[in-house]
PDB file of C-alpha atoms in Angstrom:
ATOM      1  CA  UNK I  25     -80.910 -22.932  11.793  1.00 57.00           C
ATOM      2  CA  UNK I  26     -79.038 -26.263  11.708  1.00 86.00           C
ATOM      3  CA  UNK I  27     -78.202 -25.950   8.014  1.00 87.00           C
ATOM      4  CA  UNK I  28     -76.862 -22.443   8.427  1.00 88.00           C
ATOM      5  CA  UNK I  29     -74.661 -23.522  11.311  1.00 88.00           C
ATOM      6  CA  UNK I  30     -73.476 -26.568   9.360  1.00 87.00           C
ATOM      7  CA  UNK I  31     -72.570 -24.398   6.366  1.00 90.00           C
ATOM      8  CA  UNK I  32     -70.751 -21.969   8.622  1.00 91.00           C
ATOM      9  CA  UNK I  33     -68.745 -24.836  10.149  1.00 91.00           C
ATOM     10  CA  UNK I  34     -67.768 -26.054   6.680  1.00 91.00           C
ATOM     11  CA  UNK I  35     -66.693 -22.544   5.687  1.00 92.00           C
ATOM     12  CA  UNK I  36     -64.660 -22.079   8.861  1.00 93.00           C
ATOM     13  CA  UNK I  37     -62.892 -25.425   8.457  1.00 91.00           C
ATOM     14  CA  UNK I  38     -62.034 -24.730   4.805  1.00 90.00           C
ATOM     15  CA  UNK I  39     -60.812 -21.202   5.552  1.00 90.00           C
ATOM     16  CA  UNK I  40     -58.630 -22.578   8.342  1.00 91.00           C
ATOM     17  CA  UNK I  41     -56.981 -25.029   5.938  1.00 90.00           C
ATOM     18  CA  UNK I  42     -56.410 -22.333   3.313  1.00 86.00           C
ATOM     19  CA  UNK I  43     -55.095 -19.891   5.923  1.00 88.00           C
ATOM     20  CA  UNK I  44     -52.555 -22.495   7.032  1.00 88.00           C
ATOM     21  CA  UNK I  45     -51.279 -22.571   3.449  1.00 85.00           C
ATOM     22  CA  UNK I  46     -52.341 -26.064   2.409  1.00 85.00           C
ATOM     23  CA  UNK I  47     -53.162 -26.613  -1.257  1.00 80.00           C
ATOM     24  CA  UNK I  48     -53.254 -29.449  -3.759  1.00 77.00           C
ATOM     25  CA  UNK I  49     -51.278 -28.991  -6.961  1.00 71.00           C
ATOM     26  CA  UNK I  50     -54.394 -27.784  -8.787  1.00 65.00           C
ATOM     27  CA  UNK I  51     -55.470 -25.192  -6.176  1.00 59.00           C
ATOM     28  CA  UNK I  52     -53.635 -21.875  -6.471  1.00 59.00           C
ATOM     29  CA  UNK I  53     -50.177 -23.357  -6.041  1.00 56.00           C
ATOM     30  CA  UNK I  54     -47.563 -20.795  -4.971  1.00 64.00           C
ATOM     31  CA  UNK I  55     -44.101 -20.908  -3.397  1.00 69.00           C
ATOM     32  CA  UNK I  56     -45.266 -20.155   0.161  1.00 72.00           C
ATOM     33  CA  UNK I  57     -47.784 -22.963   0.390  1.00 77.00           C
ATOM     34  CA  UNK I  58     -47.589 -26.577   1.486  1.00 81.00           C
ATOM     35  CA  UNK I  59     -48.673 -28.825  -1.360  1.00 82.00           C
ATOM     36  CA  UNK I  60     -50.521 -31.960  -0.255  1.00 85.00           C
ATOM     37  CA  UNK I  61     -52.371 -34.776  -1.978  1.00 85.00           C
ATOM     38  CA  UNK I  62     -56.141 -34.629  -2.267  1.00 85.00           C
ATOM     39  CA  UNK I  63     -56.399 -37.377   0.362  1.00 91.00           C
ATOM     40  CA  UNK I  64     -54.271 -35.379   2.797  1.00 91.00           C
ATOM     41  CA  UNK I  65     -56.357 -32.266   2.121  1.00 89.00           C
ATOM     42  CA  UNK I  66     -59.579 -34.155   2.885  1.00 91.00           C
ATOM     43  CA  UNK I  67     -58.049 -35.536   6.098  1.00 93.00           C
ATOM     44  CA  UNK I  68     -57.047 -32.009   7.138  1.00 92.00           C
ATOM     45  CA  UNK I  69     -60.570 -30.795   6.378  1.00 92.00           C
ATOM     46  CA  UNK I  70     -62.143 -33.519   8.516  1.00 91.00           C
ATOM     47  CA  UNK I  71     -59.728 -32.700  11.338  1.00 92.00           C
ATOM     48  CA  UNK I  72     -60.631 -28.995  11.141  1.00 90.00           C
ATOM     49  CA  UNK I  73     -64.356 -29.817  11.162  1.00 90.00           C
ATOM     50  CA  UNK I  74     -63.888 -31.606  14.470  1.00 90.00           C
ATOM     51  CA  UNK I  75     -62.302 -28.460  15.923  1.00 86.00           C
ATOM     52  CA  UNK I  76     -65.141 -26.141  14.875  1.00 78.00           C
TER      53      UNK I  76
END
């Protein structure tokens, strides 16, 4: 059960970042998105994990 919940938390955090429009230059870059460095993307991901 713990693994499933952990995976779900990871999915939710990642979806939240993508929904907010954050991308690195190599991830589906489009005009409506906020491009960030990989370091910034990881920091956003960690922040979102704390919220889940």
